[in-house]
């Protein structure tokens, strides 16, 4: 009995560490299985993190950006010339919306991740990259109009914005049909449809301004 106790006492720490490691590995394997086998858990949201993170700041920023963008589109349609119509679209729909989207993705990154269903409790490089892209064309939109860089510069930035949105729409649809989208129904399709509609409208304003100014390949 004494020998067995001594042996157990000497081997105890190592066995304990291995036991804890095995339990951790089993728990990790169970978590992976619960979320669909081979899918990465990097962007998955735990219920504990989700319960602590409010979606409200991100939702407020998103709706505010869309509202300002809609005002820009409305002002664009109110203009009599295609060249003049592009300016409010650039300032509000591309510029302000770009800056607000930057704030949503970077400043409110936890809230925005919770809104999309993959908050993991820490800044996500993908969100930061998207926010920086939003900031880039937002600032350039202000620069092209404020410093009078001309229709070609304005339309170029607008088309970059539109092509980006088209790509985002394709990713939205792929995620919905591929099963990786955490949201469902209107929560999933609403942002996707808003993205493609906005891309089409902004792209139309840009192409109309280029055509009116007779830039190649329009003239």
mmCIF file of C-alpha atoms in Angstrom:
data_model
loop_
_atom_site.group_PDB
_atom_site.id
_atom_site.type_symbol
_atom_site.label_atom_id
_atom_site.label_comp_id
_atom_site.label_asym_id
_atom_site.label_seq_id
_atom_site.Cartn_x
_atom_site.Cartn_y
_atom_site.Cartn_z
ATOM 1 C CA UNK A 1 0.000 0.000 0.000
ATOM 2 C CA UNK A 2 2.829 2.395 0.861
ATOM 3 C CA UNK A 3 4.671 1.654 -2.386
ATOM 4 C CA UNK A 4 1.553 2.174 -4.430
ATOM 5 C CA UNK A 5 0.856 5.463 -2.672
ATOM 6 C CA UNK A 6 4.393 6.667 -3.291
ATOM 7 C CA UNK A 7 4.245 5.692 -6.958
ATOM 8 C CA UNK A 8 0.953 7.433 -7.364
ATOM 9 C CA UNK A 9 2.290 10.515 -5.619
ATOM 10 C CA UNK A 10 5.397 10.724 -7.848
ATOM 11 C CA UNK A 11 3.459 10.210 -11.070
ATOM 12 C CA UNK A 12 0.540 12.361 -10.016
ATOM 13 C CA UNK A 13 1.428 15.727 -11.669
ATOM 14 C CA UNK A 14 2.234 14.184 -15.041
ATOM 15 C CA UNK A 15 -0.844 12.014 -15.033
ATOM 16 C CA UNK A 16 -2.964 14.969 -13.978
ATOM 17 C CA UNK A 17 -1.628 17.129 -16.818
ATOM 18 C CA UNK A 18 -2.224 14.339 -19.344
ATOM 19 C CA UNK A 19 -5.705 13.808 -17.959
ATOM 20 C CA UNK A 20 -6.540 17.515 -18.276
ATOM 21 C CA UNK A 21 -5.120 17.564 -21.808
ATOM 22 C CA UNK A 22 -7.222 14.580 -22.798
ATOM 23 C CA UNK A 23 -10.355 16.178 -21.400
ATOM 24 C CA UNK A 24 -9.579 19.379 -23.268
ATOM 25 C CA UNK A 25 -9.050 17.493 -26.536
ATOM 26 C CA UNK A 26 -12.309 15.585 -26.100
ATOM 27 C CA UNK A 27 -14.180 18.830 -25.403
ATOM 28 C CA UNK A 28 -12.618 20.464 -28.463
ATOM 29 C CA UNK A 29 -13.526 17.482 -30.630
ATOM 30 C CA UNK A 30 -17.088 17.554 -29.383
ATOM 31 C CA UNK A 31 -17.329 21.266 -30.156
ATOM 32 C CA UNK A 32 -16.049 20.732 -33.688
ATOM 33 C CA UNK A 33 -18.522 17.935 -34.226
ATOM 34 C CA UNK A 34 -21.385 20.015 -32.899
ATOM 35 C CA UNK A 35 -20.614 22.788 -35.360
ATOM 36 C CA UNK A 36 -20.424 20.576 -38.420
ATOM 37 C CA UNK A 37 -17.205 18.606 -38.448
ATOM 38 C CA UNK A 38 -14.660 20.271 -40.690
ATOM 39 C CA UNK A 39 -15.925 23.842 -40.392
ATOM 40 C CA UNK A 40 -13.544 26.247 -38.685
ATOM 41 C CA UNK A 41 -14.545 27.614 -35.310
ATOM 42 C CA UNK A 42 -12.549 30.779 -35.851
ATOM 43 C CA UNK A 43 -15.583 32.916 -36.633
ATOM 44 C CA UNK A 44 -18.161 30.945 -34.625
ATOM 45 C CA UNK A 45 -19.976 32.620 -31.822
ATOM 46 C CA UNK A 46 -20.314 31.093 -28.376
ATOM 47 C CA UNK A 47 -23.507 31.682 -26.456
ATOM 48 C CA UNK A 48 -21.587 33.275 -23.569
ATOM 49 C CA UNK A 49 -19.913 35.865 -25.814
ATOM 50 C CA UNK A 50 -23.130 36.519 -27.717
ATOM 51 C CA UNK A 51 -25.060 37.162 -24.524
ATOM 52 C CA UNK A 52 -22.560 39.846 -23.508
ATOM 53 C CA UNK A 53 -22.393 41.656 -26.851
ATOM 54 C CA UNK A 54 -25.105 44.028 -28.038
ATOM 55 C CA UNK A 55 -25.947 44.271 -31.732
ATOM 56 C CA UNK A 56 -27.472 47.726 -31.252
ATOM 57 C CA UNK A 57 -24.404 49.938 -31.987
ATOM 58 C CA UNK A 58 -23.655 48.106 -35.236
ATOM 59 C CA UNK A 59 -27.295 48.073 -36.309
ATOM 60 C CA UNK A 60 -27.649 51.788 -35.559
ATOM 61 C CA UNK A 61 -24.517 52.587 -37.580
ATOM 62 C CA UNK A 62 -25.649 50.370 -40.450
ATOM 63 C CA UNK A 63 -29.116 51.902 -40.698
ATOM 64 C CA UNK A 64 -27.721 55.432 -40.321
ATOM 65 C CA UNK A 65 -25.290 54.780 -43.162
ATOM 66 C CA UNK A 66 -28.002 53.369 -45.377
ATOM 67 C CA UNK A 67 -30.245 56.353 -44.599
ATOM 68 C CA UNK A 68 -27.548 58.847 -45.580
ATOM 69 C CA UNK A 69 -26.770 56.787 -48.670
ATOM 70 C CA UNK A 70 -30.448 56.841 -49.651
ATOM 71 C CA UNK A 71 -30.487 60.633 -49.317
ATOM 72 C CA UNK A 72 -27.501 60.826 -51.664
ATOM 73 C CA UNK A 73 -29.276 58.663 -54.227
ATOM 74 C CA UNK A 74 -32.437 60.731 -53.925
ATOM 75 C CA UNK A 75 -30.489 63.948 -54.491
ATOM 76 C CA UNK A 76 -28.764 62.330 -57.450
ATOM 77 C CA UNK A 77 -32.063 61.483 -59.108
ATOM 78 C CA UNK A 78 -33.244 65.048 -58.526
ATOM 79 C CA UNK A 79 -30.441 66.516 -60.658
ATOM 80 C CA UNK A 80 -31.018 67.346 -64.289
ATOM 81 C CA UNK A 81 -27.566 66.319 -65.516
ATOM 82 C CA UNK A 82 -25.763 63.011 -65.104
ATOM 83 C CA UNK A 83 -22.515 64.754 -64.164
ATOM 84 C CA UNK A 84 -24.192 66.821 -61.465
ATOM 85 C CA UNK A 85 -26.101 63.770 -60.209
ATOM 86 C CA UNK A 86 -22.885 61.913 -59.427
ATOM 87 C CA UNK A 87 -21.660 64.477 -56.871
ATOM 88 C CA UNK A 88 -24.233 63.929 -54.096
ATOM 89 C CA UNK A 89 -23.953 60.200 -54.651
ATOM 90 C CA UNK A 90 -20.200 60.459 -54.183
ATOM 91 C CA UNK A 91 -20.420 62.627 -51.092
ATOM 92 C CA UNK A 92 -23.211 60.803 -49.261
ATOM 93 C CA UNK A 93 -23.653 57.310 -50.708
ATOM 94 C CA UNK A 94 -19.968 56.550 -51.226
ATOM 95 C CA UNK A 95 -18.262 59.032 -48.884
ATOM 96 C CA UNK A 96 -20.381 59.156 -45.735
ATOM 97 C CA UNK A 97 -21.504 55.547 -46.053
ATOM 98 C CA UNK A 98 -17.865 54.493 -46.397
ATOM 99 C CA UNK A 99 -16.859 56.324 -43.220
ATOM 100 C CA UNK A 100 -19.851 55.018 -41.256
ATOM 101 C CA UNK A 101 -19.090 51.490 -42.449
ATOM 102 C CA UNK A 102 -15.498 51.931 -41.276
ATOM 103 C CA UNK A 103 -16.742 52.884 -37.817
ATOM 104 C CA UNK A 104 -19.132 49.930 -37.777
ATOM 105 C CA UNK A 105 -16.535 47.344 -38.795
ATOM 106 C CA UNK A 106 -13.593 48.687 -36.777
ATOM 107 C CA UNK A 107 -14.850 50.705 -33.813
ATOM 108 C CA UNK A 108 -17.945 48.573 -33.190
ATOM 109 C CA UNK A 109 -16.322 45.330 -34.345
ATOM 110 C CA UNK A 110 -17.712 43.219 -31.482
ATOM 111 C CA UNK A 111 -21.219 44.509 -32.014
ATOM 112 C CA UNK A 112 -20.978 44.044 -35.775
ATOM 113 C CA UNK A 113 -19.661 40.497 -35.380
ATOM 114 C CA UNK A 114 -22.589 39.692 -33.078
ATOM 115 C CA UNK A 115 -24.964 41.156 -35.671
ATOM 116 C CA UNK A 116 -23.541 38.826 -38.329
ATOM 117 C CA UNK A 117 -23.534 35.827 -36.004
ATOM 118 C CA UNK A 118 -19.808 35.164 -35.560
ATOM 119 C CA UNK A 119 -18.589 37.135 -32.593
ATOM 120 C CA UNK A 120 -15.596 35.386 -31.057
ATOM 121 C CA UNK A 121 -14.806 38.051 -28.465
ATOM 122 C CA UNK A 122 -11.778 39.637 -30.136
ATOM 123 C CA UNK A 123 -10.978 41.926 -33.080
ATOM 124 C CA UNK A 124 -11.109 40.083 -36.375
ATOM 125 C CA UNK A 125 -8.574 40.962 -39.065
ATOM 126 C CA UNK A 126 -11.168 40.393 -41.780
ATOM 127 C CA UNK A 127 -13.438 43.023 -40.232
ATOM 128 C CA UNK A 128 -10.525 45.452 -39.889
ATOM 129 C CA UNK A 129 -9.536 44.973 -43.531
ATOM 130 C CA UNK A 130 -13.090 45.571 -44.732
ATOM 131 C CA UNK A 131 -13.326 48.671 -42.545
ATOM 132 C CA UNK A 132 -10.088 50.049 -43.989
ATOM 133 C CA UNK A 133 -11.406 49.481 -47.519
ATOM 134 C CA UNK A 134 -14.564 51.396 -46.571
ATOM 135 C CA UNK A 135 -12.414 54.213 -45.196
ATOM 136 C CA UNK A 136 -10.264 54.324 -48.344
ATOM 137 C CA UNK A 137 -13.052 54.937 -50.831
ATOM 138 C CA UNK A 138 -14.925 57.148 -48.378
ATOM 139 C CA UNK A 139 -11.979 59.522 -48.107
ATOM 140 C CA UNK A 140 -11.327 59.371 -51.847
ATOM 141 C CA UNK A 141 -14.965 60.186 -52.558
ATOM 142 C CA UNK A 142 -14.625 63.386 -50.531
ATOM 143 C CA UNK A 143 -11.299 64.176 -52.207
ATOM 144 C CA UNK A 144 -12.571 63.774 -55.776
ATOM 145 C CA UNK A 145 -15.481 66.152 -55.187
ATOM 146 C CA UNK A 146 -13.842 68.586 -52.775
ATOM 147 C CA UNK A 147 -10.693 69.070 -54.822
ATOM 148 C CA UNK A 148 -12.481 68.938 -58.182
ATOM 149 C CA UNK A 149 -10.578 65.990 -59.629
ATOM 150 C CA UNK A 150 -13.180 65.636 -62.359
ATOM 151 C CA UNK A 151 -15.831 63.230 -63.552
ATOM 152 C CA UNK A 152 -13.393 60.448 -64.428
ATOM 153 C CA UNK A 153 -11.985 60.366 -60.891
ATOM 154 C CA UNK A 154 -15.414 60.505 -59.294
ATOM 155 C CA UNK A 155 -16.776 57.754 -61.518
ATOM 156 C CA UNK A 156 -13.703 55.584 -60.962
ATOM 157 C CA UNK A 157 -14.113 55.643 -57.181
ATOM 158 C CA UNK A 158 -17.858 55.026 -57.541
ATOM 159 C CA UNK A 159 -17.236 52.005 -59.777
ATOM 160 C CA UNK A 160 -14.699 50.595 -57.316
ATOM 161 C CA UNK A 161 -17.370 50.872 -54.651
ATOM 162 C CA UNK A 162 -19.967 49.224 -56.923
ATOM 163 C CA UNK A 163 -17.699 46.326 -57.930
ATOM 164 C CA UNK A 164 -16.824 45.722 -54.292
ATOM 165 C CA UNK A 165 -20.524 45.523 -53.421
ATOM 166 C CA UNK A 166 -21.145 43.076 -56.265
ATOM 167 C CA UNK A 167 -18.408 40.845 -54.910
ATOM 168 C CA UNK A 168 -19.900 41.095 -51.428
ATOM 169 C CA UNK A 169 -23.287 40.090 -52.850
ATOM 170 C CA UNK A 170 -21.788 36.966 -54.437
ATOM 171 C CA UNK A 171 -20.219 36.041 -51.091
ATOM 172 C CA UNK A 172 -23.544 36.622 -49.309
ATOM 173 C CA UNK A 173 -25.369 34.292 -51.676
ATOM 174 C CA UNK A 174 -22.612 31.672 -51.538
ATOM 175 C CA UNK A 175 -22.749 31.697 -47.742
ATOM 176 C CA UNK A 176 -26.536 31.367 -47.701
ATOM 177 C CA UNK A 177 -26.629 28.425 -50.111
ATOM 178 C CA UNK A 178 -23.439 26.897 -48.731
ATOM 179 C CA UNK A 179 -24.766 26.737 -45.198
ATOM 180 C CA UNK A 180 -22.051 28.881 -43.595
ATOM 181 C CA UNK A 181 -24.357 31.876 -43.100
ATOM 182 C CA UNK A 182 -25.357 32.027 -39.429
ATOM 183 C CA UNK A 183 -28.502 34.049 -40.130
ATOM 184 C CA UNK A 184 -31.562 32.887 -42.036
ATOM 185 C CA UNK A 185 -34.579 34.299 -43.835
ATOM 186 C CA UNK A 186 -34.856 38.079 -44.042
ATOM 187 C CA UNK A 187 -31.870 38.534 -41.735
ATOM 188 C CA UNK A 188 -29.671 36.833 -44.331
ATOM 189 C CA UNK A 189 -31.302 37.926 -47.595
ATOM 190 C CA UNK A 190 -32.005 41.537 -46.572
ATOM 191 C CA UNK A 191 -28.347 42.655 -46.473
ATOM 192 C CA UNK A 192 -27.571 40.642 -49.613
ATOM 193 C CA UNK A 193 -30.333 42.269 -51.668
ATOM 194 C CA UNK A 194 -29.556 45.742 -50.289
ATOM 195 C CA UNK A 195 -25.938 45.236 -51.338
ATOM 196 C CA UNK A 196 -26.687 44.325 -54.950
ATOM 197 C CA UNK A 197 -29.304 47.074 -55.357
ATOM 198 C CA UNK A 198 -26.891 49.681 -54.015
ATOM 199 C CA UNK A 199 -24.150 48.394 -56.305
ATOM 200 C CA UNK A 200 -26.418 48.691 -59.334
ATOM 201 C CA UNK A 201 -27.571 52.223 -58.526
ATOM 202 C CA UNK A 202 -24.114 53.624 -57.768
ATOM 203 C CA UNK A 203 -22.668 51.911 -60.834
ATOM 204 C CA UNK A 204 -25.435 53.362 -62.992
ATOM 205 C CA UNK A 205 -24.727 56.912 -61.783
ATOM 206 C CA UNK A 206 -21.020 56.459 -62.513
ATOM 207 C CA UNK A 207 -21.535 55.043 -66.007
ATOM 208 C CA UNK A 208 -24.135 57.705 -66.851
ATOM 209 C CA UNK A 209 -21.709 60.476 -65.878
ATOM 210 C CA UNK A 210 -18.938 58.921 -67.977
ATOM 211 C CA UNK A 211 -21.274 58.579 -70.953
ATOM 212 C CA UNK A 212 -22.453 62.185 -70.624
ATOM 213 C CA UNK A 213 -18.814 63.347 -70.564
ATOM 214 C CA UNK A 214 -17.949 61.164 -73.602
ATOM 215 C CA UNK A 215 -15.220 59.221 -71.902
ATOM 216 C CA UNK A 216 -14.089 56.016 -73.577
ATOM 217 C CA UNK A 217 -15.639 53.625 -74.388
ATOM 218 C CA UNK A 218 -18.680 55.920 -74.572
ATOM 219 C CA UNK A 219 -17.265 58.520 -76.906
#
